[in-house]
Amino acid sequence: MAFESLSEKLQNAFAGLKDKGVIEESDIDQAMREVKLALLEADVNFKVVKEFVAETKEKCLGAEVMQSLTPAQQIIKIVNAELVELMGGTESKLTYSPSGFTTIMMVGLQGTGKTTTCGKLANYLKQVGKKPMLAACDIYRPAAIDQLEVVGKSVNTPVYTDRESKDAVAIALAAREQAERTGYNVLIIDTAGRLQIDEALMDELANIKKALKPHEILLIVDALTGQDAVNVATGFNDKLGIDGIIMTKMDGDSRGGAALSAKKVTGKPIKFMGTSEKMDGLEPFHPDRMANRILGMGDLLTLIERAEAAFDEEQAAKLEKKLRKNQFTLEDFLDQMGQVKNMGGLGKIIEMLPGMGANKPSDEDVEKGERDFKRMEAIIQSMTTEERRNPSVLDASRRKRIAAGAGQSVAQVNSLIKKYEEAKKLMKQFADPKKMKKNPMFKNLF
């Protein structure tokens, strides 16, 4: 998880303040020292840390905090606002051409996931109503064209290629002409990368920029490289002029210093972040939501968006009718587990729930939960259609057969049936607001 280590340290830094009715300057000094160390350990740029801590401390020493009845909450509120500002303030959206056809140029060093990110961006653009085409303009790296074609096929997006030409500018121009002629409205250009920034690379990219005048130049950087990612962003921006950053591998970086430093150092916003290796693993970067996650406040907006993306209205309507008639089956139970997987799995959901903090399950617990999901899926899939739709027929002999077929024990089959029965009762209450109000689990919601 991105920022996992930083999040834990920052929450610990403020934990001691919550029990104090009155905050002294020495308390703020101590908290800011811990914040400074946490940011430095997260590989945030030293100058950025110094400015951040100084500005945050000055605001925390204001009368609004020192005289507040809830000083700890006020301090966390200030830190949250400063983190949001540090990461860009607001979401920075893509710029589209007013004429209707948009060109996006993707640049970066080798190994950052540039070609894969081209496919992820195409997939994202299709979800927001655009019609993208990909252009293979990396004429140097072996199999680069093949890789982009595989990526394009996986997201059902056409790829313009010219395996004979050794002129990246000519290929890009021809790609744009074909995209416009055939009715596409966004061209995503996959350019060549290098192991490091050099004059030949920048000259070629500058020539493509001059010829096509892209509406967006997006730099792909690897979050795992920490401050090196920020240095690369600075180099590309100085020599080429970029419009935004896509930070890949954010799901694997527990420190997150690159994301916190990038905007302040380069002046360019992070527009997207890679959250998984899958083609739908690209999300717009929201500074306010990320700040909330870092401080343990959750990210309900993103959770809701993921739920809506995984949500099938027709299927939900059918499920509601079934619940009202007490017809919730093991097939429906399996479908609900599939919805959780589509939202990124248990780990992603827990990460976005507010107030987890110290109550957050360990990685081992989350992994166990994921394994339990797979085990339950295997058991249900080992049943006949009749057994899934009418679990009341599951006698001892059937359960033994199902256990053998799924490679599990009879006890695990029994455990699944028990969980299903509990879920059935709970789902029925969701379908009946009157019963839901009586459930102590939900009483505070009404």
Tab-separated table of C-alpha atoms in Angstrom:
chain	number	residue	atom	x	y	z
A	1	MET	CA	0.000	0.000	0.000
A	2	ALA	CA	1.237	3.497	-0.847
A	3	PHE	CA	2.323	5.542	2.201
A	4	GLU	CA	1.720	2.632	4.591
A	5	SER	CA	4.832	3.291	6.681
A	6	LEU	CA	4.374	7.078	6.576
A	7	SER	CA	0.710	6.777	7.490
A	8	GLU	CA	1.507	4.682	10.556
A	9	LYS	CA	4.226	7.058	11.746
A	10	LEU	CA	2.136	10.213	11.290
A	11	GLN	CA	-0.813	8.697	13.113
A	12	ASN	CA	1.514	7.719	15.973
A	13	ALA	CA	2.899	11.272	16.047
A	14	PHE	CA	-0.556	12.669	16.797
A	15	ALA	CA	-1.781	9.842	19.036
A	16	GLY	CA	-0.265	11.399	22.163
A	17	LEU	CA	-1.965	14.742	21.522
A	18	LYS	CA	-5.477	13.322	21.522
A	19	ASP	CA	-5.474	12.723	25.289
A	20	LYS	CA	-4.446	16.287	26.117
A	21	GLY	CA	-7.021	18.949	26.862
A	22	VAL	CA	-4.412	21.691	26.608
A	23	ILE	CA	-1.605	21.733	24.047
A	24	GLU	CA	1.706	23.401	24.899
A	25	GLU	CA	4.252	24.623	22.347
A	26	SER	CA	6.566	21.838	23.483
A	27	ASP	CA	3.879	19.284	22.512
A	28	ILE	CA	3.697	20.740	19.012
A	29	ASP	CA	7.506	20.777	18.759
A	30	GLN	CA	7.624	17.087	19.652
A	31	ALA	CA	4.882	16.200	17.170
A	32	MET	CA	6.591	18.195	14.390
A	33	ARG	CA	9.910	16.434	15.075
A	34	GLU	CA	8.163	13.103	14.585
A	35	VAL	CA	6.455	14.385	11.433
A	36	LYS	CA	9.812	15.545	10.062
A	37	LEU	CA	11.445	12.166	10.709
A	38	ALA	CA	8.471	10.317	9.207
A	39	LEU	CA	8.615	12.386	6.016
A	40	LEU	CA	12.373	11.993	5.650
A	41	GLU	CA	12.122	8.233	6.180
A	42	ALA	CA	9.420	8.200	3.487
A	43	ASP	CA	12.067	9.635	1.120
A	44	VAL	CA	10.444	13.067	0.789
A	45	ASN	CA	12.803	15.757	-0.524
A	46	PHE	CA	14.690	17.423	2.366
A	47	LYS	CA	13.864	20.991	1.300
A	48	VAL	CA	10.222	20.044	0.904
A	49	VAL	CA	10.182	18.538	4.404
A	50	LYS	CA	11.838	21.600	5.922
A	51	GLU	CA	9.310	23.991	4.373
A	52	PHE	CA	6.353	21.723	5.151
A	53	VAL	CA	7.244	21.370	8.839
A	54	ALA	CA	7.967	25.099	9.262
A	55	GLU	CA	4.664	26.178	7.675
A	56	THR	CA	2.663	23.534	9.528
A	57	LYS	CA	4.216	24.407	12.897
A	58	GLU	CA	3.511	28.122	12.403
A	59	LYS	CA	-0.167	27.430	11.773
A	60	CYS	CA	-0.384	24.971	14.672
A	61	LEU	CA	0.937	27.657	17.054
A	62	GLY	CA	-1.926	29.971	16.098
A	63	ALA	CA	-4.603	30.965	18.589
A	64	GLU	CA	-7.210	28.859	16.801
A	65	VAL	CA	-5.345	25.715	17.868
A	66	MET	CA	-3.863	26.731	21.202
A	67	GLN	CA	-7.222	27.967	22.536
A	68	SER	CA	-9.343	25.269	20.948
A	69	LEU	CA	-11.363	22.767	22.971
A	70	THR	CA	-10.139	20.079	20.558
A	71	PRO	CA	-6.533	21.094	19.813
A	72	ALA	CA	-5.417	17.667	18.569
A	73	GLN	CA	-8.197	17.625	15.976
A	74	GLN	CA	-7.272	21.139	14.874
A	75	ILE	CA	-3.626	20.124	14.402
A	76	ILE	CA	-4.582	17.075	12.343
A	77	LYS	CA	-6.879	19.298	10.283
A	78	ILE	CA	-3.975	21.669	9.575
A	79	VAL	CA	-1.604	18.822	8.676
A	80	ASN	CA	-4.253	17.381	6.372
A	81	ALA	CA	-4.685	20.729	4.588
A	82	GLU	CA	-0.912	21.150	4.225
A	83	LEU	CA	-0.553	17.622	2.788
A	84	VAL	CA	-3.306	18.362	0.269
A	85	GLU	CA	-1.555	21.572	-0.771
A	86	LEU	CA	1.814	19.805	-0.962
A	87	MET	CA	0.424	17.272	-3.428
A	88	GLY	CA	-1.189	19.864	-5.670
A	89	GLY	CA	-4.318	21.076	-3.901
A	90	THR	CA	-6.915	19.741	-6.311
A	91	GLU	CA	-7.209	17.003	-8.924
A	92	SER	CA	-5.441	17.990	-12.145
A	93	LYS	CA	-7.485	16.717	-15.061
A	94	LEU	CA	-6.403	15.934	-18.599
A	95	THR	CA	-6.591	18.743	-21.138
A	96	TYR	CA	-8.662	17.856	-24.195
A	97	SER	CA	-8.607	19.721	-27.500
A	98	PRO	CA	-11.606	22.030	-28.023
A	99	SER	CA	-11.580	21.004	-31.694
A	100	GLY	CA	-12.382	17.407	-30.756
A	101	PHE	CA	-9.111	15.545	-31.457
A	102	THR	CA	-6.569	15.236	-28.636
A	103	THR	CA	-2.963	14.067	-28.813
A	104	ILE	CA	-1.285	12.697	-25.688
A	105	MET	CA	2.455	12.039	-25.687
A	106	MET	CA	3.719	9.494	-23.152
A	107	VAL	CA	7.385	9.844	-22.155
A	108	GLY	CA	9.723	8.299	-19.584
A	109	LEU	CA	12.753	6.128	-18.953
A	110	GLN	CA	12.820	2.392	-19.622
A	111	GLY	CA	11.423	0.149	-16.920
A	112	THR	CA	8.826	2.573	-15.557
A	113	GLY	CA	5.852	0.763	-17.103
A	114	LYS	CA	5.327	3.319	-19.881
A	115	THR	CA	3.942	0.967	-22.544
A	116	THR	CA	1.604	-0.779	-20.103
A	117	THR	CA	0.449	2.611	-18.816
A	118	CYS	CA	-0.439	3.600	-22.400
A	119	GLY	CA	-2.922	0.719	-22.383
A	120	LYS	CA	-4.237	1.630	-18.947
A	121	LEU	CA	-4.787	5.221	-20.059
A	122	ALA	CA	-6.628	4.028	-23.180
A	123	ASN	CA	-8.830	1.864	-20.958
A	124	TYR	CA	-9.536	4.843	-18.659
A	125	LEU	CA	-10.356	7.134	-21.604
A	126	LYS	CA	-12.853	4.615	-22.964
A	127	GLN	CA	-14.594	4.568	-19.591
A	128	VAL	CA	-15.073	8.359	-19.727
A	129	GLY	CA	-16.500	8.273	-23.242
A	130	LYS	CA	-13.439	8.820	-25.443
A	131	LYS	CA	-12.356	6.777	-28.468
A	132	PRO	CA	-8.561	6.324	-28.254
A	133	MET	CA	-5.961	4.900	-30.621
A	134	LEU	CA	-2.411	3.923	-29.650
A	135	ALA	CA	0.688	4.747	-31.713
A	136	ALA	CA	3.877	2.648	-31.490
A	137	CYS	CA	6.722	5.170	-31.794
A	138	ASP	CA	9.397	3.288	-29.846
A	139	ILE	CA	11.567	2.160	-32.768
A	140	TYR	CA	14.571	1.038	-30.702
A	141	ARG	CA	13.568	-1.340	-27.925
A	142	PRO	CA	13.238	-4.960	-29.085
A	143	ALA	CA	9.616	-6.134	-29.123
A	144	ALA	CA	8.305	-2.697	-28.080
A	145	ILE	CA	5.802	-2.714	-30.949
A	146	ASP	CA	4.722	-6.267	-30.126
A	147	GLN	CA	4.215	-5.327	-26.479
A	148	LEU	CA	2.033	-2.344	-27.356
A	149	GLU	CA	-0.043	-4.490	-29.700
A	150	VAL	CA	-0.629	-7.004	-26.895
A	151	VAL	CA	-1.569	-4.182	-24.528
A	152	GLY	CA	-3.880	-2.625	-27.108
A	153	LYS	CA	-5.628	-5.929	-27.732
A	154	SER	CA	-6.180	-6.448	-23.997
A	155	VAL	CA	-8.139	-3.159	-23.804
A	156	ASN	CA	-9.732	-3.530	-27.245
A	157	THR	CA	-7.931	-0.462	-28.635
A	158	PRO	CA	-6.319	-0.263	-32.112
A	159	VAL	CA	-2.570	0.300	-32.422
A	160	TYR	CA	-0.949	2.140	-35.324
A	161	THR	CA	2.375	0.563	-36.296
A	162	ASP	CA	4.977	0.927	-39.037
A	163	ARG	CA	7.669	-1.720	-38.648
A	164	GLU	CA	9.651	-0.496	-41.648
A	165	SER	CA	10.087	3.152	-40.698
A	166	LYS	CA	12.917	4.328	-38.430
A	167	ASP	CA	11.486	7.846	-38.165
A	168	ALA	CA	9.451	8.252	-34.962
A	169	VAL	CA	8.140	11.674	-36.034
A	170	ALA	CA	6.855	10.320	-39.353
A	171	ILE	CA	5.166	7.402	-37.578
A	172	ALA	CA	3.473	9.740	-35.100
A	173	LEU	CA	2.216	12.029	-37.884
A	174	ALA	CA	0.884	9.080	-39.898
A	175	ALA	CA	-0.799	7.693	-36.769
A	176	ARG	CA	-2.541	11.001	-36.123
A	177	GLU	CA	-3.728	11.218	-39.734
A	178	GLN	CA	-5.174	7.695	-39.612
A	179	ALA	CA	-6.774	8.211	-36.182
A	180	GLU	CA	-8.551	11.388	-37.317
A	181	ARG	CA	-9.588	9.852	-40.650
A	182	THR	CA	-11.075	6.739	-39.022
A	183	GLY	CA	-13.079	8.521	-36.337
A	184	TYR	CA	-10.914	8.264	-33.226
A	185	ASN	CA	-10.672	11.342	-30.989
A	186	VAL	CA	-7.596	10.654	-28.832
A	187	LEU	CA	-4.149	9.517	-29.966
A	188	ILE	CA	-1.815	8.121	-27.292
A	189	ILE	CA	1.807	8.092	-28.476
A	190	ASP	CA	4.136	5.528	-26.882
A	191	THR	CA	7.613	7.045	-27.302
A	192	ALA	CA	11.063	5.522	-26.852
A	193	GLY	CA	12.742	5.427	-23.461
A	194	ARG	CA	16.336	5.170	-22.309
A	195	LEU	CA	18.046	3.905	-19.185
A	196	GLN	CA	18.900	7.529	-18.452
A	197	ILE	CA	18.188	10.975	-19.853
A	198	ASP	CA	20.467	11.697	-22.806
A	199	GLU	CA	20.664	14.196	-25.666
A	200	ALA	CA	19.546	11.750	-28.387
A	201	LEU	CA	16.404	10.814	-26.446
A	202	MET	CA	15.454	14.427	-25.748
A	203	ASP	CA	16.092	15.511	-29.338
A	204	GLU	CA	13.718	12.852	-30.653
A	205	LEU	CA	11.035	13.692	-28.095
A	206	ALA	CA	11.431	17.418	-28.831
A	207	ASN	CA	10.993	16.720	-32.551
A	208	ILE	CA	7.789	14.747	-31.933
A	209	LYS	CA	6.531	17.548	-29.708
A	210	LYS	CA	7.311	20.190	-32.347
A	211	ALA	CA	5.631	18.232	-35.161
A	212	LEU	CA	2.479	17.104	-33.344
A	213	LYS	CA	2.022	19.850	-30.717
A	214	PRO	CA	0.459	17.423	-28.190
A	215	HIS	CA	-2.197	18.698	-25.818
A	216	GLU	CA	-0.647	16.679	-23.001
A	217	ILE	CA	2.894	15.418	-22.397
A	218	LEU	CA	2.675	12.915	-19.554
A	219	LEU	CA	5.789	11.618	-17.824
A	220	ILE	CA	5.621	8.086	-16.425
A	221	VAL	CA	7.791	7.580	-13.343
A	222	ASP	CA	8.240	4.627	-10.996
A	223	ALA	CA	7.184	5.451	-7.413
A	224	LEU	CA	9.502	2.735	-6.101
A	225	THR	CA	12.563	4.751	-7.136
A	226	GLY	CA	11.777	7.465	-4.565
A	227	GLN	CA	13.700	10.709	-5.042
A	228	ASP	CA	15.214	9.382	-8.271
A	229	ALA	CA	11.704	9.626	-9.719
A	230	VAL	CA	11.546	13.299	-8.747
A	231	ASN	CA	14.980	13.940	-10.250
A	232	VAL	CA	13.881	12.290	-13.498
A	233	ALA	CA	10.724	14.413	-13.525
A	234	THR	CA	12.823	17.554	-13.058
A	235	GLY	CA	15.150	16.519	-15.910
A	236	PHE	CA	12.333	15.811	-18.360
A	237	ASN	CA	10.508	18.992	-17.428
A	238	ASP	CA	13.619	21.150	-17.846
A	239	LYS	CA	14.507	19.687	-21.245
A	240	LEU	CA	11.098	18.880	-22.726
A	241	GLY	CA	8.403	20.607	-20.722
A	242	ILE	CA	5.828	18.184	-19.342
A	243	ASP	CA	2.190	18.778	-18.406
A	244	GLY	CA	1.778	16.128	-15.765
A	245	ILE	CA	3.064	12.970	-14.112
A	246	ILE	CA	1.737	9.433	-13.939
A	247	MET	CA	3.158	7.705	-10.857
A	248	THR	CA	3.275	3.937	-11.433
A	249	LYS	CA	3.561	1.127	-8.855
A	250	MET	CA	1.885	3.158	-6.126
A	251	ASP	CA	0.393	-0.057	-4.791
A	252	GLY	CA	3.870	-1.359	-4.000
A	253	ASP	CA	5.482	1.731	-2.457
A	254	SER	CA	5.050	1.832	1.323
A	255	ARG	CA	6.993	5.115	1.602
A	256	GLY	CA	5.481	7.409	-1.045
A	257	GLY	CA	8.084	10.180	-0.889
A	258	ALA	CA	8.110	10.663	-4.659
A	259	ALA	CA	4.400	11.444	-4.747
A	260	LEU	CA	4.745	13.946	-1.900
A	261	SER	CA	7.743	15.725	-3.438
A	262	ALA	CA	6.921	15.753	-7.157
A	263	LYS	CA	4.544	18.727	-7.373
A	264	LYS	CA	6.565	20.947	-5.054
A	265	VAL	CA	9.894	20.239	-6.788
A	266	THR	CA	8.796	20.217	-10.440
A	267	GLY	CA	5.720	22.437	-10.344
A	268	LYS	CA	3.905	19.758	-12.362
A	269	PRO	CA	0.937	17.822	-10.962
A	270	ILE	CA	0.503	14.091	-10.596
A	271	LYS	CA	-2.489	13.353	-12.834
A	272	PHE	CA	-2.773	9.578	-12.431
A	273	MET	CA	-1.398	6.802	-10.266
A	274	GLY	CA	-0.950	3.130	-11.067
A	275	THR	CA	-2.657	0.984	-8.435
A	276	SER	CA	-2.211	-2.526	-9.835
A	277	GLU	CA	-0.788	-4.456	-12.768
A	278	LYS	CA	-4.249	-4.922	-14.270
A	279	MET	CA	-5.449	-2.749	-17.163
A	280	ASP	CA	-8.020	-1.075	-14.910
A	281	GLY	CA	-5.305	-0.241	-12.371
A	282	LEU	CA	-5.010	3.461	-13.208
A	283	GLU	CA	-6.791	6.102	-11.134
A	284	PRO	CA	-6.942	9.894	-11.243
A	285	PHE	CA	-4.777	11.341	-8.465
A	286	HIS	CA	-6.796	13.220	-5.842
A	287	PRO	CA	-4.541	15.086	-3.351
A	288	ASP	CA	-7.348	15.480	-0.802
A	289	ARG	CA	-8.273	11.792	-0.861
A	290	MET	CA	-4.629	10.741	-0.611
A	291	ALA	CA	-4.072	13.053	2.374
A	292	ASN	CA	-7.086	11.480	4.075
A	293	ARG	CA	-5.641	7.997	3.524
A	294	ILE	CA	-2.247	9.032	4.901
A	295	LEU	CA	-3.824	10.364	8.102
A	296	GLY	CA	-6.065	7.309	8.558
A	297	MET	CA	-9.270	9.110	7.555
A	298	GLY	CA	-10.056	6.672	4.771
A	299	ASP	CA	-11.165	7.423	1.228
A	300	LEU	CA	-14.881	6.822	0.978
A	301	LEU	CA	-15.279	8.706	-2.317
A	302	THR	CA	-12.898	6.370	-4.131
A	303	LEU	CA	-14.507	3.383	-2.410
A	304	ILE	CA	-17.936	4.521	-3.641
A	305	GLU	CA	-16.590	5.054	-7.173
A	306	ARG	CA	-15.121	1.550	-7.206
A	307	ALA	CA	-18.380	0.120	-5.910
A	308	GLU	CA	-20.307	1.916	-8.665
A	309	ALA	CA	-17.874	0.617	-11.306
A	310	ALA	CA	-18.376	-2.958	-10.049
A	311	PHE	CA	-22.115	-2.418	-9.593
A	312	ASP	CA	-24.570	-4.057	-11.996
A	313	GLU	CA	-27.940	-2.309	-11.659
A	314	GLU	CA	-29.923	-5.094	-13.290
A	315	GLN	CA	-28.225	-7.717	-11.135
A	316	ALA	CA	-28.794	-5.592	-8.015
A	317	ALA	CA	-32.508	-5.251	-8.777
A	318	LYS	CA	-32.832	-9.019	-9.135
A	319	LEU	CA	-30.913	-9.534	-5.882
A	320	GLU	CA	-33.234	-7.138	-4.026
A	321	LYS	CA	-36.286	-9.094	-5.184
A	322	LYS	CA	-34.652	-12.344	-4.099
A	323	LEU	CA	-33.831	-10.926	-0.674
A	324	ARG	CA	-37.385	-9.757	-0.137
A	325	LYS	CA	-38.603	-13.258	-0.987
A	326	ASN	CA	-35.892	-14.910	1.118
A	327	GLN	CA	-34.366	-16.500	-2.016
A	328	PHE	CA	-30.704	-15.512	-1.522
A	329	THR	CA	-28.726	-18.506	-2.824
A	330	LEU	CA	-25.116	-19.643	-2.788
A	331	GLU	CA	-24.891	-18.444	-6.412
A	332	ASP	CA	-25.773	-14.939	-5.171
A	333	PHE	CA	-23.249	-15.328	-2.348
A	334	LEU	CA	-20.577	-16.171	-4.936
A	335	ASP	CA	-21.596	-13.129	-7.021
A	336	GLN	CA	-21.149	-10.857	-3.999
A	337	MET	CA	-17.632	-12.193	-3.451
A	338	GLY	CA	-16.950	-11.410	-7.095
A	339	GLN	CA	-18.072	-7.796	-6.512
A	340	VAL	CA	-15.517	-7.484	-3.708
A	341	LYS	CA	-12.777	-8.802	-6.017
A	342	ASN	CA	-13.805	-6.298	-8.701
A	343	MET	CA	-13.340	-3.480	-6.189
A	344	GLY	CA	-9.712	-4.516	-5.657
A	345	GLY	CA	-10.096	-7.150	-2.969
A	346	LEU	CA	-10.269	-6.908	0.819
A	347	GLY	CA	-6.938	-5.099	1.163
A	348	LYS	CA	-7.963	-2.227	-1.127
A	349	ILE	CA	-11.343	-1.863	0.566
A	350	ILE	CA	-9.854	-1.826	4.087
A	351	GLU	CA	-7.286	0.754	2.966
A	352	MET	CA	-10.107	3.165	2.082
A	353	LEU	CA	-12.238	2.693	5.192
A	354	PRO	CA	-12.069	5.647	7.613
A	355	GLY	CA	-10.950	5.272	11.197
A	356	MET	CA	-9.012	2.041	10.781
A	357	GLY	CA	-5.729	3.393	12.185
A	358	ALA	CA	-4.479	1.049	14.880
A	359	ASN	CA	-7.521	-1.173	14.273
A	360	LYS	CA	-6.398	-1.944	10.743
A	361	PRO	CA	-5.968	-5.703	10.176
A	362	SER	CA	-2.430	-6.936	9.670
A	363	ASP	CA	-1.197	-7.937	6.224
A	364	GLU	CA	-1.338	-11.545	7.420
A	365	ASP	CA	-5.017	-11.166	8.377
A	366	VAL	CA	-5.853	-9.582	5.017
A	367	GLU	CA	-4.020	-12.363	3.166
A	368	LYS	CA	-5.900	-14.933	5.256
A	369	GLY	CA	-9.168	-13.254	4.306
A	370	GLU	CA	-8.238	-13.376	0.619
A	371	ARG	CA	-7.337	-17.083	0.960
A	372	ASP	CA	-10.689	-17.725	2.669
A	373	PHE	CA	-12.424	-16.067	-0.285
A	374	LYS	CA	-10.649	-18.351	-2.738
A	375	ARG	CA	-11.430	-21.388	-0.596
A	376	MET	CA	-15.132	-20.504	-0.471
A	377	GLU	CA	-15.200	-19.928	-4.222
A	378	ALA	CA	-13.671	-23.367	-4.811
A	379	ILE	CA	-16.241	-25.012	-2.538
A	380	ILE	CA	-19.245	-23.326	-4.186
A	381	GLN	CA	-17.917	-24.105	-7.661
A	382	SER	CA	-17.665	-27.778	-6.664
A	383	MET	CA	-21.416	-27.896	-6.047
A	384	THR	CA	-24.077	-28.821	-8.566
A	385	THR	CA	-26.447	-26.128	-9.829
A	386	GLU	CA	-29.209	-27.578	-7.641
A	387	GLU	CA	-27.004	-27.432	-4.530
A	388	ARG	CA	-26.001	-23.811	-5.173
A	389	ARG	CA	-29.601	-22.743	-5.701
A	390	ASN	CA	-31.097	-24.843	-2.911
A	391	PRO	CA	-28.521	-25.242	-0.082
A	392	SER	CA	-31.103	-27.047	2.077
A	393	VAL	CA	-30.331	-30.268	0.167
A	394	LEU	CA	-26.710	-30.255	1.424
A	395	ASP	CA	-26.732	-33.322	3.647
A	396	ALA	CA	-23.636	-35.002	5.097
A	397	SER	CA	-22.870	-37.148	2.036
A	398	ARG	CA	-23.138	-34.188	-0.363
A	399	ARG	CA	-20.889	-32.061	1.840
A	400	LYS	CA	-18.290	-34.829	1.912
A	401	ARG	CA	-18.362	-35.067	-1.907
A	402	ILE	CA	-18.091	-31.286	-2.301
A	403	ALA	CA	-15.159	-31.120	0.137
A	404	ALA	CA	-13.279	-33.776	-1.831
A	405	GLY	CA	-13.984	-32.038	-5.129
A	406	ALA	CA	-12.737	-28.676	-3.823
A	407	GLY	CA	-9.706	-30.135	-2.058
A	408	GLN	CA	-11.015	-28.885	1.302
A	409	SER	CA	-12.226	-30.429	4.546
A	410	VAL	CA	-15.853	-31.078	5.479
A	411	ALA	CA	-15.361	-28.625	8.350
A	412	GLN	CA	-14.522	-25.902	5.854
A	413	VAL	CA	-17.653	-26.722	3.844
A	414	ASN	CA	-19.684	-26.461	7.049
A	415	SER	CA	-17.997	-23.137	7.855
A	416	LEU	CA	-18.948	-21.786	4.427
A	417	ILE	CA	-22.584	-22.774	4.879
A	418	LYS	CA	-22.616	-21.023	8.267
A	419	LYS	CA	-21.141	-17.836	6.745
A	420	TYR	CA	-23.700	-17.994	3.949
A	421	GLU	CA	-26.580	-18.280	6.425
A	422	GLU	CA	-25.244	-15.286	8.383
A	423	ALA	CA	-24.846	-13.258	5.183
A	424	LYS	CA	-28.364	-14.213	4.129
A	425	LYS	CA	-29.822	-12.824	7.357
A	426	LEU	CA	-27.789	-9.625	7.057
A	427	MET	CA	-28.647	-9.102	3.370
A	428	LYS	CA	-32.332	-9.556	4.152
A	429	GLN	CA	-32.101	-6.738	6.680
A	430	PHE	CA	-30.554	-4.483	4.041
A	431	ALA	CA	-33.621	-5.130	1.896
A	432	ASP	CA	-35.981	-4.301	4.780
A	433	PRO	CA	-35.291	-0.829	6.335
A	434	LYS	CA	-37.549	-1.542	9.318
A	435	LYS	CA	-35.522	-4.609	10.332
A	436	MET	CA	-32.293	-2.780	9.569
A	437	LYS	CA	-33.182	-0.028	12.074
A	438	LYS	CA	-33.595	-2.620	14.827
A	439	ASN	CA	-30.140	-4.088	14.214
A	440	PRO	CA	-27.698	-2.538	16.759
A	441	MET	CA	-25.020	-2.661	14.048
A	442	PHE	CA	-26.889	0.043	12.094
A	443	LYS	CA	-28.760	1.990	14.797
A	444	ASN	CA	-26.428	4.990	14.587
A	445	LEU	CA	-27.236	5.424	10.913
A	446	PHE	CA	-30.871	6.366	11.565
